[in-house]
Coordinates of C-alpha atoms in Angstrom, one line a residue:
M1 CA 0.0 0.0 0.0
S2 CA 2.9 2.4 0.6
A3 CA 3.7 2.3 -3.1
L4 CA 0.2 3.8 -3.8
I5 CA 0.8 6.9 -1.7
P6 CA 1.9 9.7 -4.0
S7 CA 5.1 11.5 -3.1
V8 CA 4.6 15.2 -2.7
R9 CA 7.5 17.6 -3.1
L10 CA 6.7 21.2 -2.6
N11 CA 8.7 23.5 -4.8
V12 CA 8.7 26.2 -2.2
R13 CA 11.8 27.4 -0.4
P14 CA 11.3 27.9 3.3
T15 CA 11.8 31.4 4.5
L16 CA 11.5 33.5 7.7
Q17 CA 8.5 35.8 8.2
K18 CA 9.1 39.5 8.1
S19 CA 7.9 39.9 11.7
Y20 CA 10.9 37.7 12.9
F21 CA 13.3 40.5 12.2
T22 CA 11.5 42.9 14.5
S23 CA 11.1 40.4 17.2
E24 CA 13.0 39.8 20.4
L25 CA 14.7 36.8 18.9
F26 CA 16.5 38.7 16.2
V27 CA 16.8 42.3 17.6
N28 CA 18.5 41.3 20.9
A29 CA 21.0 39.1 19.1
A30 CA 21.7 41.7 16.4
R31 CA 22.2 44.4 19.1
S32 CA 24.7 42.1 20.9
D33 CA 26.6 41.5 17.6
I34 CA 26.7 45.3 16.9
D35 CA 27.9 46.0 20.4
N36 CA 30.7 43.4 20.0
L37 CA 31.7 44.9 16.7
L38 CA 31.9 48.5 18.0
S39 CA 33.7 47.4 21.2
T40 CA 36.3 45.5 19.2
F41 CA 36.7 48.5 16.9
D42 CA 37.2 50.8 19.9
L43 CA 39.9 48.6 21.3
H44 CA 41.9 48.4 18.0
V45 CA 41.4 51.9 16.5
E46 CA 43.4 53.9 19.0
G47 CA 46.6 55.3 17.4
Q48 CA 45.7 53.9 13.9
P49 CA 46.4 56.4 11.1
R50 CA 43.8 54.8 8.9
P51 CA 40.7 54.1 11.1
Y52 CA 38.4 52.9 8.4
A53 CA 40.9 50.3 7.2
E54 CA 41.1 49.0 10.8
F55 CA 37.3 48.9 10.9
K56 CA 37.2 46.8 7.8
H57 CA 39.6 44.4 9.4
V58 CA 37.4 44.1 12.5
W59 CA 34.3 43.8 10.2
V60 CA 35.7 40.7 8.5
K61 CA 37.2 39.2 11.7
E62 CA 33.8 39.4 13.5
G63 CA 32.1 37.6 10.6
W64 CA 30.1 40.6 9.2
S65 CA 31.4 40.1 5.7
L66 CA 28.9 37.2 5.3
V67 CA 25.9 39.2 6.6
H68 CA 24.5 39.6 3.1
L69 CA 24.3 35.8 2.5
Y70 CA 22.0 34.9 5.4
I71 CA 18.6 35.9 3.9
W72 CA 17.6 35.4 0.3
D73 CA 13.9 35.9 0.1
D74 CA 13.1 39.5 -1.1
S75 CA 10.4 40.3 1.4
A76 CA 12.4 39.0 4.4
R77 CA 15.6 40.5 3.1
D78 CA 14.0 43.9 2.9
E79 CA 12.9 43.9 6.6
Y80 CA 16.2 42.3 7.5
F81 CA 18.3 45.2 6.2
R82 CA 15.9 47.9 7.4
T83 CA 16.2 46.6 10.9
L84 CA 20.0 46.4 10.7
F85 CA 20.2 49.9 9.4
R86 CA 18.0 51.1 12.2
L87 CA 20.0 49.3 14.8
F88 CA 23.2 51.0 13.6
L89 CA 21.6 54.4 13.5
E90 CA 20.3 54.1 17.1
R91 CA 23.9 54.0 18.3
I92 CA 24.6 57.4 16.8
N93 CA 23.4 59.8 19.5
Q94 CA 24.8 62.2 22.0
D95 CA 24.8 59.6 24.9
E96 CA 27.3 57.3 23.0
E97 CA 31.0 57.7 23.1
E98 CA 32.3 59.4 20.0
V99 CA 34.4 56.5 18.8
L100 CA 31.4 54.2 19.0
Q101 CA 29.2 56.6 17.1
I102 CA 31.8 56.8 14.3
G103 CA 32.1 53.0 14.3
A104 CA 28.3 52.8 13.9
L105 CA 28.5 55.2 11.0
F106 CA 31.3 53.0 9.4
G107 CA 29.1 49.9 10.0
L108 CA 26.1 51.6 8.3
Y109 CA 28.2 52.7 5.3
T110 CA 29.8 49.3 4.9
L111 CA 26.6 47.4 5.3
Y112 CA 24.9 49.5 2.6
E113 CA 27.7 49.7 0.1
T114 CA 28.5 45.9 0.2
Q115 CA 25.0 45.0 -1.0
A116 CA 25.0 42.8 -4.1
H117 CA 24.3 44.4 -7.4
I118 CA 22.7 41.4 -9.0
Q119 CA 19.0 41.0 -9.9
S120 CA 18.6 37.7 -8.0
L121 CA 19.2 39.5 -4.7
H122 CA 17.1 42.3 -3.4
R123 CA 18.9 45.6 -2.7
L124 CA 17.7 48.5 -0.5
E125 CA 18.3 51.8 -2.2
N126 CA 17.5 54.0 0.7
I127 CA 18.1 54.3 4.5
S128 CA 15.4 55.9 6.6
I129 CA 17.1 58.4 9.0
P130 CA 15.4 60.7 11.5
I131 CA 16.1 64.3 10.8
D132 CA 17.6 64.9 14.3
T133 CA 20.0 62.0 13.7
L134 CA 21.1 63.5 10.4
Q135 CA 21.6 66.9 12.1
H136 CA 23.7 65.2 14.8
L137 CA 25.9 63.6 12.2
Q138 CA 26.5 66.9 10.5
T139 CA 27.4 68.4 13.9
L140 CA 29.7 65.5 14.6
S141 CA 31.6 66.1 11.4
E142 CA 32.2 69.7 12.3
A143 CA 33.1 69.3 15.9
C144 CA 34.8 65.9 16.1
E145 CA 37.2 65.5 19.0
N146 CA 39.4 63.2 16.9
P147 CA 40.4 65.0 13.8
E148 CA 41.6 61.9 12.1
F149 CA 38.0 60.7 11.8
T150 CA 36.7 64.0 10.2
P151 CA 37.6 63.2 6.6
Y152 CA 35.9 59.8 6.8
I153 CA 32.7 61.3 8.3
L154 CA 32.6 64.0 5.6
C155 CA 33.2 61.5 2.8
I156 CA 30.5 59.1 4.0
L157 CA 27.9 61.9 4.5
N158 CA 28.8 63.4 1.1
N159 CA 28.3 60.0 -0.6
F160 CA 25.0 59.4 1.1
L161 CA 23.6 62.8 0.4
S162 CA 24.8 63.2 -3.2
N163 CA 23.4 59.8 -4.1
H164 CA 20.1 60.5 -2.3
V165 CA 20.5 57.4 -0.1
F166 CA 19.0 59.0 3.0
H167 CA 15.2 59.0 3.3
I168 CA 14.7 61.7 5.9
I169 CA 11.8 61.0 8.3
P170 CA 10.5 63.1 11.3
D171 CA 12.3 63.6 14.6
S172 CA 13.0 60.5 16.5
T173 CA 11.0 61.8 19.5
L174 CA 7.9 61.4 17.4
H175 CA 8.7 57.6 16.9
P176 CA 8.5 57.8 13.0
Y177 CA 9.6 54.2 12.4
A178 CA 7.3 51.3 11.9
P179 CA 7.2 49.5 14.2
T180 CA 7.8 52.4 16.6
V181 CA 9.9 50.4 19.1
L182 CA 12.3 47.5 18.8
P183 CA 11.9 44.7 19.6
H184 CA 8.3 44.7 18.5
S185 CA 7.3 41.3 19.8
F186 CA 8.5 39.1 22.7
I187 CA 8.6 35.4 23.6
I188 CA 6.6 34.4 26.7
R189 CA 8.4 31.3 28.0
K190 CA 6.2 28.8 29.9
D191 CA 8.6 28.3 32.8
E192 CA 8.8 32.1 33.5
E193 CA 5.0 32.5 33.3
N194 CA 4.4 29.6 35.7
R195 CA 7.0 30.9 38.2
A196 CA 5.3 34.3 38.2
L197 CA 2.0 32.8 38.9
E198 CA 3.4 30.6 41.7
K199 CA 5.0 33.6 43.2
Q200 CA 1.7 35.5 43.2
R201 CA 0.0 32.6 44.9
H202 CA 2.7 32.2 47.6
E203 CA 2.5 35.9 48.4
G204 CA -1.0 35.2 49.7
N205 CA -2.7 37.7 47.4
P206 CA -3.7 35.6 44.3
D207 CA -5.9 36.9 41.6
P208 CA -9.5 35.7 42.3
E209 CA -10.1 35.2 38.6
E210 CA -6.9 33.2 38.3
V211 CA -7.9 30.9 41.2
A212 CA -11.4 30.4 39.8
I213 CA -10.2 29.5 36.3
T214 CA -7.3 27.3 37.5
T215 CA -9.7 25.2 39.7
T216 CA -12.6 24.9 37.2
A217 CA -10.8 24.8 33.8
T218 CA -10.7 21.5 32.1
T219 CA -7.4 19.8 31.5
R220 CA -8.5 18.9 27.9
S221 CA -6.2 20.6 25.5
T222 CA -7.1 22.2 22.2
R223 CA -5.8 21.0 18.8
G224 CA -2.5 22.8 19.4
G225 CA -2.0 21.1 22.8
I226 CA -2.8 24.2 24.8
T227 CA -5.4 24.0 27.6
K228 CA -8.1 26.7 28.2
S229 CA -6.5 27.7 31.4
D230 CA -3.2 28.2 29.6
R231 CA -4.8 30.5 27.1
D232 CA -6.5 32.5 29.9
R233 CA -3.3 32.9 31.8
T234 CA -1.4 34.0 28.6
G235 CA -4.1 36.5 27.7
R236 CA -4.2 38.1 31.1
A237 CA -0.4 38.2 31.2
K238 CA -0.3 40.0 27.8
W239 CA -3.0 42.4 28.9
A240 CA -1.1 43.3 32.1
S241 CA 2.1 43.7 30.2
L242 CA 0.4 46.0 27.7
N243 CA -1.0 48.2 30.6
D244 CA 2.4 48.4 32.2
W245 CA 4.0 49.5 28.9
V246 CA 1.4 52.2 28.3
D247 CA 1.8 53.5 31.9
E248 CA 5.6 53.6 31.3
I249 CA 5.7 55.2 27.9
A250 CA 2.8 57.7 28.3
P251 CA 4.8 60.2 30.4
K252 CA 7.7 60.1 28.0
L253 CA 5.4 61.0 25.1
G254 CA 3.7 63.8 27.0
M255 CA 0.4 62.0 26.8
Q256 CA -2.4 63.1 29.0
D257 CA -5.6 61.4 30.1
M258 CA -7.2 60.1 26.9
S259 CA -10.7 60.8 28.1
G260 CA -9.8 64.5 28.2
G261 CA -8.7 64.6 24.6
G262 CA -5.0 63.5 25.1
G263 CA -2.0 65.1 23.3
R264 CA 0.4 67.7 24.4
D265 CA -0.9 71.3 24.9
G266 CA -0.4 73.4 21.8
A267 CA 1.0 70.6 19.7
R268 CA -1.4 71.2 16.9
E269 CA -0.7 75.0 16.8
E270 CA 3.0 74.4 16.8
Y271 CA 2.7 71.9 13.9
E272 CA 0.5 74.3 11.9
A273 CA 2.9 77.2 12.5
A274 CA 5.9 75.1 11.5
K275 CA 4.1 73.9 8.3
K276 CA 3.1 77.5 7.4
D277 CA 6.8 78.6 7.7
V278 CA 7.8 75.8 5.3
L279 CA 5.0 76.8 2.8
D280 CA 6.1 80.4 3.0
V281 CA 9.7 79.7 1.9
L282 CA 8.8 77.0 -0.6
P283 CA 9.4 78.3 -4.2
V284 CA 6.3 78.1 -6.5
S285 CA 8.3 76.3 -9.2
V286 CA 9.2 73.5 -6.8
E287 CA 5.6 73.2 -5.6
E288 CA 4.3 73.2 -9.2
L289 CA 6.9 70.5 -10.2
A290 CA 5.9 68.3 -7.2
E291 CA 2.2 68.5 -8.0
K292 CA 2.9 67.7 -11.6
N293 CA 5.0 64.6 -10.6
A294 CA 2.3 63.5 -8.2
L295 CA -0.3 63.7 -11.0
D296 CA 1.9 61.8 -13.4
R297 CA 2.5 59.0 -10.9
L298 CA -1.3 58.8 -10.2
K299 CA -2.0 58.4 -13.9
A300 CA 0.7 55.8 -14.3
L301 CA -0.7 53.8 -11.3
L302 CA -4.2 53.9 -12.8
H303 CA -2.9 52.9 -16.2
L304 CA -0.8 49.9 -14.9
S305 CA -3.6 48.6 -12.6
S306 CA -4.3 45.0 -13.2
S307 CA -8.0 45.3 -12.1
P308 CA -9.5 48.5 -13.5
S309 CA -13.0 47.5 -12.5
T310 CA -12.0 47.2 -8.9
I311 CA -10.3 50.6 -8.9
A312 CA -13.3 52.2 -10.6
Q313 CA -15.5 51.1 -7.7
T314 CA -13.1 52.4 -5.0
A315 CA -14.4 55.6 -3.4
V316 CA -11.8 58.3 -2.7
V317 CA -12.0 61.8 -1.2
V318 CA -10.7 64.6 -3.5
P319 CA -10.7 68.4 -3.2
L320 CA -13.4 70.3 -5.0
N321 CA -12.1 73.8 -5.2
S322 CA -14.1 75.2 -8.1
A323 CA -17.7 76.4 -7.7
E324 CA -19.0 74.4 -10.7
E325 CA -17.7 71.2 -9.1
N326 CA -19.0 71.9 -5.6
T327 CA -22.7 71.3 -6.2
G328 CA -23.6 70.7 -2.5
N329 CA -25.9 73.0 -0.7
D330 CA -23.6 73.2 2.3
S331 CA -21.1 76.0 1.7
T332 CA -18.6 74.3 4.1
S333 CA -18.6 71.2 2.0
R334 CA -15.1 71.0 0.4
T335 CA -14.9 67.3 -0.5
G336 CA -16.6 64.8 -2.8
I337 CA -16.7 61.1 -3.1
M338 CA -15.7 59.8 -6.5
S339 CA -13.7 57.1 -8.2
P340 CA -9.9 57.4 -8.6
S341 CA -10.1 58.2 -12.3
E342 CA -12.6 61.0 -11.6
G343 CA -10.5 62.3 -8.8
I344 CA -7.4 62.4 -11.0
D345 CA -9.3 64.2 -13.7
T346 CA -10.6 66.7 -11.2
F347 CA -7.2 67.3 -9.8
E348 CA -5.8 67.9 -13.3
R349 CA -8.5 70.4 -14.1
V350 CA -8.0 72.3 -11.0
M351 CA -4.2 72.4 -11.6
L352 CA -4.8 73.8 -15.2
K353 CA -7.2 76.4 -13.9
T354 CA -5.3 77.7 -10.8
G355 CA -1.7 76.6 -11.4
A356 CA 0.5 75.6 -8.5
G357 CA -0.8 75.5 -4.9
V358 CA -3.8 73.1 -5.1
L359 CA -2.6 71.1 -2.1
R360 CA -1.6 74.4 -0.3
D361 CA -5.0 75.9 -0.8
Q362 CA -6.7 72.7 0.5
W363 CA -4.6 72.7 3.6
E364 CA -5.2 76.4 4.3
D365 CA -9.0 75.9 3.9
T366 CA -8.9 72.9 6.3
A367 CA -6.8 74.9 8.8
N368 CA -9.2 77.8 8.8
T369 CA -12.3 75.7 9.5

C-alpha cells in the first residue's frame, strides 16, 4: 500500500517571516553583535592612522562580511536590512562615546555599500534616518574631537547625500519608524510564566479570577496542545504587560488622560505654525513640479492597474475647489466622493485652472475651518 501513496514535493523554499526581524529573537541578538563589533573597533582603532581600514579588518574578523548571504527571500531580506540599518543608527546619539558613534557610521556605510548588485538578490536603495540624527551627524563632522575621523565622516555623508541614499523621516522623539519600538514582539516562556503565577499565589494575594479559572478549567487541550487555562493565563499576562507598557511610555510621550482629549498642549498649533513657515519659503516652481510629478504618478498607477473594474469602484475623497464642481448646498462642503479616475481628472482640471498650490489651498482651507 505504501507504493500507492503519492510522493509530494513542494517546490517552495522555506523562509522566515518579516515579523521575525523585529522580534526579540532577532533584535536582541543583532544588538549584541553590533555591540561586540563596535567594542572591538574601539579597542583596536586607538593610534591607527587609517581608522576605516582598521574597521574593515574588524568587520571581517567578526564575521560581518557574510551578513548579506543569510537571507535570500526578497520580502524577508528587505525587513532584515531595514532593521540592521535602524540598529546601527540608534547607536549614533549624544549619549554614546564618539568612537562608538563613528564605528556605527562606518558599519552603516559598509553594510549599505557591500550589498549585491545582481538581480537575483534584493537591494535596498534608501536608508530611513530621523532628521535629528542627520543633524547630529553633521554636527559630529564639524566638531569631532578626533580630527583623524573627520575626513571619513565627511566622505560618507557626502556619498549618502549626493546619491540621495538618506530617506529623511520626522524627529526620533515622534517615533517615526514602523514598528515604533524594537523589539516589537516578545517570547513568553512557559517556565517564566508559571514561576510568576506561583510567586503570586505564595504571596497570599492571588488573583481571584486566576484561582477560579485554575480550579474549574478543564485539562482537555485544544488541537494545538494548549489548555483553556493556559490561554486564559497567557491572555491576562499579555494584557497586564500592555497596561504596564502604556503606563511607562505615556509620560515620555507627554500623553495626558485620553478621556480629556489627550495630546500635548499646543502641539497642533506648533505643527500648523511650522508647516506654514515651510510653505512660506517653498518656491512656487518647486511646488508646481511636485504636484505635476504626483499627477503623473497617479496616472501611471491607474494605467498599470491589473484590475481597473476594482479601482473604478473604489471611493476616494478629493478636493473640490471650483464652484462648478461643488454642487452641494452646504457652503462648508469641500470634498466629494468619487472614483480614482474621476478624482485624478478633477485634480488635473484644478491644476490647469489655478496653477500651483492646489494642495496648499486645500490645507489652508482645512486649517481655517
